[in-house]
mmCIF file of C-alpha atoms and ligand atoms in Angstrom:
data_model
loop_
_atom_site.group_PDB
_atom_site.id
_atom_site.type_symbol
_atom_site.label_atom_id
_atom_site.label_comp_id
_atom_site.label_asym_id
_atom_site.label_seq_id
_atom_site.Cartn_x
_atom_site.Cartn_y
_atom_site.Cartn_z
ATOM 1 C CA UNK A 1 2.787 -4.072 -27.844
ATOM 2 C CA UNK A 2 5.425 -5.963 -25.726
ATOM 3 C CA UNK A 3 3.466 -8.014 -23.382
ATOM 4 C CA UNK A 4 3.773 -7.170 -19.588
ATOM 5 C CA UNK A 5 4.564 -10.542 -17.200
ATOM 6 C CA UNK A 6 3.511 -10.406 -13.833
ATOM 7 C CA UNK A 7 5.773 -10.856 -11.101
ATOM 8 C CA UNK A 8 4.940 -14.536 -9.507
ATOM 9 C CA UNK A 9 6.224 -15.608 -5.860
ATOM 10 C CA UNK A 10 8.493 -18.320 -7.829
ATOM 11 C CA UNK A 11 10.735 -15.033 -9.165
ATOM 12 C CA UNK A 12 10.339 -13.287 -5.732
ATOM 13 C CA UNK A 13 12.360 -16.418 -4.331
ATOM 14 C CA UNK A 14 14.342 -16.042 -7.182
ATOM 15 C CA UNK A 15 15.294 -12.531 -6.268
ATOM 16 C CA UNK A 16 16.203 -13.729 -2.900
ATOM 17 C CA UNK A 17 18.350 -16.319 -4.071
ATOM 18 C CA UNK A 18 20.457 -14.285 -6.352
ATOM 19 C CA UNK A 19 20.447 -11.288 -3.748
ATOM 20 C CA UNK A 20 18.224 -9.055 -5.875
ATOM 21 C CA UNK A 21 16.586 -6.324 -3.836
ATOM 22 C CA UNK A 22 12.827 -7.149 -3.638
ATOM 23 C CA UNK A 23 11.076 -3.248 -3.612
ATOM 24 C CA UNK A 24 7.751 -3.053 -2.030
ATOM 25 C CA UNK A 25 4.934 -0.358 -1.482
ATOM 26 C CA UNK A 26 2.195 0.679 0.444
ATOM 27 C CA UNK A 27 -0.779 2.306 -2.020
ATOM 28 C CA UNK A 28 -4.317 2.351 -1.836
ATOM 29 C CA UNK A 29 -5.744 4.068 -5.401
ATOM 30 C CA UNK A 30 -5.603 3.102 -9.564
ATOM 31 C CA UNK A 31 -3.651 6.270 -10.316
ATOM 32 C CA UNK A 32 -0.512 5.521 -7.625
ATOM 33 C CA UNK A 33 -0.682 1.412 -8.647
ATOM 34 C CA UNK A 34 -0.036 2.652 -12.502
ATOM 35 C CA UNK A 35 2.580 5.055 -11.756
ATOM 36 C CA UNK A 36 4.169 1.931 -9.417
ATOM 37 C CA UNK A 37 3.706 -0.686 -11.692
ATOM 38 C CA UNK A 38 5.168 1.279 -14.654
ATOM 39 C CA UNK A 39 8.298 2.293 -11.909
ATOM 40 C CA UNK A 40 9.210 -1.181 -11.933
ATOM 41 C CA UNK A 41 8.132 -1.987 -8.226
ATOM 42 C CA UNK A 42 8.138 -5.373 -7.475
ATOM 43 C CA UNK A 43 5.416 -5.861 -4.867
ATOM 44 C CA UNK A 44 2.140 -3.669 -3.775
ATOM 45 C CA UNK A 45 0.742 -3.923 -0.800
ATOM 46 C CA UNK A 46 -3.115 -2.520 -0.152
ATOM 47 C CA UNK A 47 -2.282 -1.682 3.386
ATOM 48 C CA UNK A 48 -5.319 -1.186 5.837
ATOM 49 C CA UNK A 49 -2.970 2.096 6.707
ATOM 50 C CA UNK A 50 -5.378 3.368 4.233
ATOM 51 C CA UNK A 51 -7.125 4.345 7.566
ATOM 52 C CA UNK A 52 -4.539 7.221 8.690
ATOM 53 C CA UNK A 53 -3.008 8.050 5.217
ATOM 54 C CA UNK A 54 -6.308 8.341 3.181
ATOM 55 C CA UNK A 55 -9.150 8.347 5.664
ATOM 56 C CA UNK A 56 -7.841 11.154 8.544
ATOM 57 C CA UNK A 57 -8.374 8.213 11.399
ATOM 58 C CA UNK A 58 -6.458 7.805 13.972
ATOM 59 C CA UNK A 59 -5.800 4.109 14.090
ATOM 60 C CA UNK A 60 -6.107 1.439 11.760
ATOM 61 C CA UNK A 61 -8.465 -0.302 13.899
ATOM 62 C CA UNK A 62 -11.796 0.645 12.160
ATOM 63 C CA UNK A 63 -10.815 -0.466 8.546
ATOM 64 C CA UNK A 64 -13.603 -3.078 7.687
ATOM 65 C CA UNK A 65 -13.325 -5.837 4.488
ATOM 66 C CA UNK A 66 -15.404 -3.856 2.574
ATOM 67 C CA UNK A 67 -13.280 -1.016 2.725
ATOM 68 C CA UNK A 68 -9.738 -3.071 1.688
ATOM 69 C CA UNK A 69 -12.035 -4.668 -0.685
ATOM 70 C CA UNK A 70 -13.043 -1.554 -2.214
ATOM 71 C CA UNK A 71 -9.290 -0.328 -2.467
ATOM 72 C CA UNK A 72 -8.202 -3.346 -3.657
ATOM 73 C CA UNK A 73 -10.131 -3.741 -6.597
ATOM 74 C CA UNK A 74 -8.731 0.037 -7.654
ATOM 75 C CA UNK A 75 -5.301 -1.036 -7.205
ATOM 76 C CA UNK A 76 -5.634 -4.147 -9.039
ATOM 77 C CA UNK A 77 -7.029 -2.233 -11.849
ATOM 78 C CA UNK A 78 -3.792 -0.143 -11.989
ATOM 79 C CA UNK A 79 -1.380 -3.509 -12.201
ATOM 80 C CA UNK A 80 0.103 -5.050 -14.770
ATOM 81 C CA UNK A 81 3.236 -6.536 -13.650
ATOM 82 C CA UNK A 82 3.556 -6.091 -9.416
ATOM 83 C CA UNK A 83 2.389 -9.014 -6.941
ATOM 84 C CA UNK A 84 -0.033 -7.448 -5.277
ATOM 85 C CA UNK A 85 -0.837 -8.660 -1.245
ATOM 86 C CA UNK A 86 -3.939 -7.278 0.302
ATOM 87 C CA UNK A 87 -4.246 -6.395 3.939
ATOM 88 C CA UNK A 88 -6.411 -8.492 6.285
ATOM 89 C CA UNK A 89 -8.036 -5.792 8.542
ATOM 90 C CA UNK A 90 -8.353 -6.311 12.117
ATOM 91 C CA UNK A 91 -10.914 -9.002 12.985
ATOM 92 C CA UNK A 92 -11.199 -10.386 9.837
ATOM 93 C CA UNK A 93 -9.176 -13.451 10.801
ATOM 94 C CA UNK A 94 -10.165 -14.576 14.499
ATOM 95 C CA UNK A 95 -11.250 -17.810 13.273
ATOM 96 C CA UNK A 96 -9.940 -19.739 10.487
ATOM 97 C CA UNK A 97 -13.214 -19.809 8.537
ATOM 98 C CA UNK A 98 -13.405 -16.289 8.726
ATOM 99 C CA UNK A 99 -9.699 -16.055 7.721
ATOM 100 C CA UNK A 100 -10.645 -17.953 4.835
ATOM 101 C CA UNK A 101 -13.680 -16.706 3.588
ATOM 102 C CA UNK A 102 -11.921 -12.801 3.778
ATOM 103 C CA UNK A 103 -8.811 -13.954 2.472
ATOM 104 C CA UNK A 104 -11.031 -15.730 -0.541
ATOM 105 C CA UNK A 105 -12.528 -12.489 -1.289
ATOM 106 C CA UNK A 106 -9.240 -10.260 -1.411
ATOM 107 C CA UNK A 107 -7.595 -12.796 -4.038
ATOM 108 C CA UNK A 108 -11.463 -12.930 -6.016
ATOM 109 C CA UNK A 109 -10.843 -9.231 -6.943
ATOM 110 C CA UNK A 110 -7.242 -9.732 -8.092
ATOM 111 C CA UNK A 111 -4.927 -9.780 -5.302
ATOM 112 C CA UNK A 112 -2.081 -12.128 -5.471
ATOM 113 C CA UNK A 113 -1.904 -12.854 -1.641
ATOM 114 C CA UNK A 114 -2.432 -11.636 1.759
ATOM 115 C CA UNK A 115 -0.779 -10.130 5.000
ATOM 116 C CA UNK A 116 -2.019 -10.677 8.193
ATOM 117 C CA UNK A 117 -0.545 -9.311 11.947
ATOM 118 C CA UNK A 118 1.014 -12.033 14.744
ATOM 119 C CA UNK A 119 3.063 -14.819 15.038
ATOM 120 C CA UNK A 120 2.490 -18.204 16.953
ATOM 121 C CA UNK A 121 -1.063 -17.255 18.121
ATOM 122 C CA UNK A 122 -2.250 -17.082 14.141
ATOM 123 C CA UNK A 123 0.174 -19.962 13.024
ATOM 124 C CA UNK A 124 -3.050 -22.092 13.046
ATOM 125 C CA UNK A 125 -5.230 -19.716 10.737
ATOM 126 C CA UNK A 126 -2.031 -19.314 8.098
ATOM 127 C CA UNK A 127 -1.731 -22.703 8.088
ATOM 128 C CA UNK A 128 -5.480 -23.036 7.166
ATOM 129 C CA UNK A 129 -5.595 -20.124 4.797
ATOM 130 C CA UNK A 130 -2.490 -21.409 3.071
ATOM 131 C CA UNK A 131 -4.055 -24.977 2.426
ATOM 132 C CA UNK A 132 -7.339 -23.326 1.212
ATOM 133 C CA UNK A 133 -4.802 -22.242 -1.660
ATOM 134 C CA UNK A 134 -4.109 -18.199 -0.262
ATOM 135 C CA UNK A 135 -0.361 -17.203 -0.008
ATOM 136 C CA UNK A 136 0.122 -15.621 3.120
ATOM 137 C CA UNK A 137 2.819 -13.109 4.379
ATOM 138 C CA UNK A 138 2.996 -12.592 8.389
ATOM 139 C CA UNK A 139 3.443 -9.501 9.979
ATOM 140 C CA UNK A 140 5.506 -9.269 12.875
ATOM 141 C CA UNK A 141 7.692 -6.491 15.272
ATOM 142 C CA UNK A 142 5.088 -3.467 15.120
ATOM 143 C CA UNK A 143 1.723 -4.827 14.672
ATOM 144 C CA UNK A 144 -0.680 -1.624 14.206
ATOM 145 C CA UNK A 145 -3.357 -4.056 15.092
ATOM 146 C CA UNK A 146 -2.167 -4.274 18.139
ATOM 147 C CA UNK A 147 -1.173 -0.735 19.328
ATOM 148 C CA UNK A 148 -3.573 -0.563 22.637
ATOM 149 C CA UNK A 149 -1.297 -3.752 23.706
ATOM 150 C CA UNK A 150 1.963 -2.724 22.642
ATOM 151 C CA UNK A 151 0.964 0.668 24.333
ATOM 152 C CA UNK A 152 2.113 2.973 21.363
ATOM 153 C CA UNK A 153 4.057 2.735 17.817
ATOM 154 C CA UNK A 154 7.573 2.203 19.544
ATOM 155 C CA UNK A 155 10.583 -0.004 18.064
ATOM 156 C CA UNK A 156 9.896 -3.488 19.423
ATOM 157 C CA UNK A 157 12.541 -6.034 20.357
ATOM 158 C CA UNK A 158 14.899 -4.247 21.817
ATOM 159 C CA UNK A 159 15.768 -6.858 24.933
ATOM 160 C CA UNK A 160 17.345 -10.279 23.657
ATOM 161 C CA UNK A 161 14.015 -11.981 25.000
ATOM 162 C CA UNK A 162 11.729 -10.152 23.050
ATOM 163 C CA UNK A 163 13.790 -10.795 19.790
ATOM 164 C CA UNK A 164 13.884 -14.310 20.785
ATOM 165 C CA UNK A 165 10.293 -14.131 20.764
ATOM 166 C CA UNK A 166 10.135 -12.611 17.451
ATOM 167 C CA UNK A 167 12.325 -15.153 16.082
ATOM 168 C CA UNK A 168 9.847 -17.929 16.971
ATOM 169 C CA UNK A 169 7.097 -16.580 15.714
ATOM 170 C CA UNK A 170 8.421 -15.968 12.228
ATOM 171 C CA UNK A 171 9.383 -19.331 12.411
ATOM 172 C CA UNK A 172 6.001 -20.193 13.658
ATOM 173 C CA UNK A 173 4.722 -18.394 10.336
ATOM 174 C CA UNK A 174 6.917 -20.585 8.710
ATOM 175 C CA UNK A 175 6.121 -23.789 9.625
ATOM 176 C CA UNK A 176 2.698 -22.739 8.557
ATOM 177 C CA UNK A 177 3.414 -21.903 5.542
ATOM 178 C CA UNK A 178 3.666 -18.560 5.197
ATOM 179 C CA UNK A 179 5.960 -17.624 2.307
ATOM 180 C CA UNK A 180 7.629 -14.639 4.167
ATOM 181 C CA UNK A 181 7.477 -12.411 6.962
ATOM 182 C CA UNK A 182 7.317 -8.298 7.258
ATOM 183 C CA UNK A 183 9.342 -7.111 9.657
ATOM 184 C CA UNK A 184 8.166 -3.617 10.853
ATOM 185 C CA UNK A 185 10.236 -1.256 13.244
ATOM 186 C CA UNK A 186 12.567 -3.790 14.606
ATOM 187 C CA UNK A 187 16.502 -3.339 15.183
ATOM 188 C CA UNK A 188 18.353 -4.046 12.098
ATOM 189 C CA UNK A 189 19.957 -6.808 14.554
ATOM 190 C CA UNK A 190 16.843 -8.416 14.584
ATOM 191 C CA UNK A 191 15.969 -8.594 11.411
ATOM 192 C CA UNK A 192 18.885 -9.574 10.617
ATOM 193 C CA UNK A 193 18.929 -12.494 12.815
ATOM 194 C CA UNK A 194 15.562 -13.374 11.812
ATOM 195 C CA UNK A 195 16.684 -13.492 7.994
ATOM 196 C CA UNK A 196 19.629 -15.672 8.987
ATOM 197 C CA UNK A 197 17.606 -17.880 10.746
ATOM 198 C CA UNK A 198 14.769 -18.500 8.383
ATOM 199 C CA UNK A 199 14.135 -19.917 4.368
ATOM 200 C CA UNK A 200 11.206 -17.756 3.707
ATOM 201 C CA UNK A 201 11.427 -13.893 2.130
ATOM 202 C CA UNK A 202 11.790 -11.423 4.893
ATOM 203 C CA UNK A 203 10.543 -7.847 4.293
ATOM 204 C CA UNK A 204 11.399 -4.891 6.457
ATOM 205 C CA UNK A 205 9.600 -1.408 7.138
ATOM 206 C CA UNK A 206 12.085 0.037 9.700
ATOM 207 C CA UNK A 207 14.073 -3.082 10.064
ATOM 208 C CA UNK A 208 17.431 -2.251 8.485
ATOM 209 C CA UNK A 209 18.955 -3.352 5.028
ATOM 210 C CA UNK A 210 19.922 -7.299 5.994
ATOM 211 C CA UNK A 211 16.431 -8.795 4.684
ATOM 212 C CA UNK A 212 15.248 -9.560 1.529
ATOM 213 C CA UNK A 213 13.341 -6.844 0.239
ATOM 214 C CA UNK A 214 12.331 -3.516 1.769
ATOM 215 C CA UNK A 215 8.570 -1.559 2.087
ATOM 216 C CA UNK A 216 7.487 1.536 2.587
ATOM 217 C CA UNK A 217 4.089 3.451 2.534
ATOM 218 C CA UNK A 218 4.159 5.297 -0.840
ATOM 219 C CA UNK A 219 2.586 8.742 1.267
ATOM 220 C CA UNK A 220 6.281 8.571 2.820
ATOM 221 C CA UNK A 221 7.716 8.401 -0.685
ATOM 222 C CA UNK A 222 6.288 10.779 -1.993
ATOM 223 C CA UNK A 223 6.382 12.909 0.572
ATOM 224 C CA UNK A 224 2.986 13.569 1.601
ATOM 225 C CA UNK A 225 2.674 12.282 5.138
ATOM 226 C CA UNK A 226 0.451 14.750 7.118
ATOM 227 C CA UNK A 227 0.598 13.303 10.124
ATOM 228 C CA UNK A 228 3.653 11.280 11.991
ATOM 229 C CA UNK A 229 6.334 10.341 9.824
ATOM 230 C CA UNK A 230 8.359 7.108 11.476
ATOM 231 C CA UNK A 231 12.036 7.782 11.883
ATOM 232 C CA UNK A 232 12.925 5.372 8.924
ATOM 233 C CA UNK A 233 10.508 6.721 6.422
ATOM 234 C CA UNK A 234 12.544 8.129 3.523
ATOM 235 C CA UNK A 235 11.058 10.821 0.714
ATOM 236 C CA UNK A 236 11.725 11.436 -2.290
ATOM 237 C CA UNK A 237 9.555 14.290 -3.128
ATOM 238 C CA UNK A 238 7.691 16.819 -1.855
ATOM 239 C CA UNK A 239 4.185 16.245 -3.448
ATOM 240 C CA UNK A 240 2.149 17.922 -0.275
ATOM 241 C CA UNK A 241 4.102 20.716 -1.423
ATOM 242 C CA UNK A 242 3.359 20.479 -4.405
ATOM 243 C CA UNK A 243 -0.049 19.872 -4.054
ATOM 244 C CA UNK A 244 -0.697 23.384 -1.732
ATOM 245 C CA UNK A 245 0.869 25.329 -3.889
ATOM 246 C CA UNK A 246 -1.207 24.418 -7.091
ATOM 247 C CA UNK A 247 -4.342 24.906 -4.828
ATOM 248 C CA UNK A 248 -2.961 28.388 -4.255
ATOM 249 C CA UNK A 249 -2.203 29.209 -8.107
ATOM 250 C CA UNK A 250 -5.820 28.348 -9.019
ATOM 251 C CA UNK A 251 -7.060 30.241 -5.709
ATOM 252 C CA UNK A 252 -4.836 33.229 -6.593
ATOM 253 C CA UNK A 253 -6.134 32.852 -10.797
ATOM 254 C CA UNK A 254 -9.904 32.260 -10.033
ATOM 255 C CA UNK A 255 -9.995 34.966 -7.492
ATOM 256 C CA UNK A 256 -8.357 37.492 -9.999
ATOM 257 C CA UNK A 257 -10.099 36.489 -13.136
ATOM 258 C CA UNK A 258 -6.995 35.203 -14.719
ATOM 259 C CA UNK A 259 -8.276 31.673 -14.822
ATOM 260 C CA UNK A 260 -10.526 30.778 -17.268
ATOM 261 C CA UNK A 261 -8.258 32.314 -19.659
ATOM 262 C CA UNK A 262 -8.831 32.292 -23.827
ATOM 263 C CA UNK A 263 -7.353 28.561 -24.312
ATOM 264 C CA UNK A 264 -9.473 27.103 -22.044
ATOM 265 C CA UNK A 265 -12.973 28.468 -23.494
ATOM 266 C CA UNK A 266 -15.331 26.938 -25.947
ATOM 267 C CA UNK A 267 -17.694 29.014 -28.035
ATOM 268 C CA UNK A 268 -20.934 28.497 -30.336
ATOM 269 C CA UNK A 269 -20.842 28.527 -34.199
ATOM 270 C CA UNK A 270 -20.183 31.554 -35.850
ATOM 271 C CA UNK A 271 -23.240 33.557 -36.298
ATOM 272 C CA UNK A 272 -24.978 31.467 -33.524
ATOM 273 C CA UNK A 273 -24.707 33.851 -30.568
ATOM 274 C CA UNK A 274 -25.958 36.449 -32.591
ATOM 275 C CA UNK A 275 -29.013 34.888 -33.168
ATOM 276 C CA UNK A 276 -29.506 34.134 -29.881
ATOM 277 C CA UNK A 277 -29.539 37.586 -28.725
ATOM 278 C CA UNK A 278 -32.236 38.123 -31.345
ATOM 279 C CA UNK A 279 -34.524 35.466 -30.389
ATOM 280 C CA UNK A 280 -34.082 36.896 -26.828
ATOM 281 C CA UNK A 281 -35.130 40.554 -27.918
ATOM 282 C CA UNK A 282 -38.374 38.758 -29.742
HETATM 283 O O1 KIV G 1 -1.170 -1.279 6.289
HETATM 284 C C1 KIV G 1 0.024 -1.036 6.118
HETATM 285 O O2 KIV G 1 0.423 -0.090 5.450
HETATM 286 C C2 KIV G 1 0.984 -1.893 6.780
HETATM 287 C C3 KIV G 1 2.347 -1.299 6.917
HETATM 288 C C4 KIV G 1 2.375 -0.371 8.078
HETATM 289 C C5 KIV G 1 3.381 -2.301 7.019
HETATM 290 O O3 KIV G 1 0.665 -2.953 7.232
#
C-alpha cells in the first residue's frame, strides 16, 4: 500500500512560493476528516465554530478546551495526509502559560499547530507559544471571539485606518513568529495588501482570491448550514437536503411496513422455530 506523506509547513511555504493554491477546511468529526483527507485538502482546521455548526449555540464563546480537545482527537483520527491546526477557544490564551499549556495539549493529541484570534495585543503569547515549539497561525479581520466588541459579524476594515490597523497586527503576528495569518471577512483590498506586505502564508475566509490559500467551514461546503450563511460561503451540495429527505423515506417505509423488508431480516436454523413453538405449547 502506497504510503500516505503528511503535508508539513515546509511544503505549505512551498505552495506559496510556486503560487499553488493552499485549500483549507473547517471540520469537527472522523467521518468528514477521512472524506477531506482522501479529497486531497491541504489543511484542516478544528474550528471552535463547532459551537454554532454542531452544538445549536449561538456564539462561539462557550467552547471550553475540553470540548476542541475532544473534537480534535476525532479529526486527527481521520488524517493521514492534511496539516491539521486546532482552535484555541476563547480564554484559553490570556496568559502565556495558559497559552502554552492549552496549546501543548492540542498538538499532544495530534494536531499539527494552532490558531488563535488578535493581533498586537497577543503578539507576546505567539511569541511565547512559538518558542515553547507550537506553530501558530493568527486570526485577524472578524474575530468571533470578539463579536460583543465588534458589535456583530460585519466585514471589518472597510476605512483605510482600520486596514492600516490590520496590517500591523499581522505584522505584529509576524514578528512573533507566527507562520501565517487568517484573514476572515475583510475586503479583498485588504487582504490583498496584507499579502503584499507580509512573508508569512496568508489565508482568507471572505477575504478575496489575492492570498495564499483559501478556508471555508466544510457545513458551507456541503451545504448544510442551518443557520446564517456569510455572503462568501460557497456550496457545493445540498447534503441538508439530502439528509431530510432520507429521514422522510424511512419515516414514510417504517410507518407503512415497507421497511424492514425480506433482505434486511435474519432468521433461525431451519427446523429451529418450529421447535420453539413446541417447547412453548409444553
Ligand atoms: O472556528 C472556526 O471555524 C473559525 C473560522 C470561522 C475561521 O475560526
Amino acid at each position: 500500500m502506497e504510503q500516505v506523506k503528511k503535508v508539513t509547513l515546509r511544503q505549505l511555504f512551498r505552495m506559496k512560493r510556486r503560487s499553488e493554491k493552499i485549500v483549507w477546511v473547517v471540520l469537527y468529526d472522523w467521518p468528514t476528516a477521512m472524506l477531506a483527507d482522501q479529497a486531497g485538502i491541504d489543511m484542516i482546521l478544528v474550528g471552535d465554530s463547532v459551537a454554532m455548526t454542531m452544538l445549536g449555540l449561538p456564539s462561539t464563546l462557550p467552547i471550553t478546551m475540553d470540548v476542541m480537545l475532544h473534537h480534535a482527537q476525532a479529526v486527527v483520527r481521520g488524517v493521514k495526509r492534511a496539516f491539521v491546526v486546532g482552535d484555541m477557544p476563547f480564554m484559553s490564551y490570556v496568559t502565556a502559560e495558559d497559552a502554552i499549556k492549552n496549546a501543548g495539549e492540542l498538538l499532544r493529541v495530534g494536531c499539527d499547530a494552532v490558531k488563535l484570534e488578535g493581533g498586537e495585543s497577543v503578539a507576546p503569547i505567539v511569541k511565547a507559544v512559538v518558542s515553547a515549539g507550537i506553530p501558530v497561525i493568527g486570526h485577524l479581520g472578524l474575530t468571533p471571539q470578539s463579536v460583543s466588541l465588534l458589535g456583530g459579524y460585519h466585514v471589518q476594515g472597510r476605512t483605510a485606518d482600520a486596514a492600516l490597523k490590520i496590517l500591523t497586527d499581522a505584522q505584529a503576528l509576524e514578528a512573533a513568529g507566527a507562520f501565517g495569518v487568517l484573514l476572515e471577512n475583510i475586503p479583498t483590498e485588504v487582504a490583498k495588501t496584507i499579502a503584499e506586505n507580509t512573508s508569512f502564508l496568508t489565508f482568507s475566509i471572505g477575504g478575496g482570491p489575492d492570498t495564499a490559500g483559501q478556508l471555508l467551514l466544510s457545513h458551507d461546503v456541503l451545504g448544510l448550514t442551518l443557520g446564517l450563511k456569510p455572503v462568501f460561503a460557497k456550496s457545493y451540495a445540498n447534503i441538508a437536503e439530502q439528509i431530510k429527505s432520507a429521514f422522510q423515506a424511512y419515516e414514510r417505509e417504517v410507518r407503512s411496513g415497507q421497511y424492514p423488508s425480506e433482505e434486511y431480516l435474519s432468521h433461525m436454523r431451519d427446523g429451529e422455530y418450529e421447535k420453539l413453538l413446541k417447547r412453548l405449547d409444553n
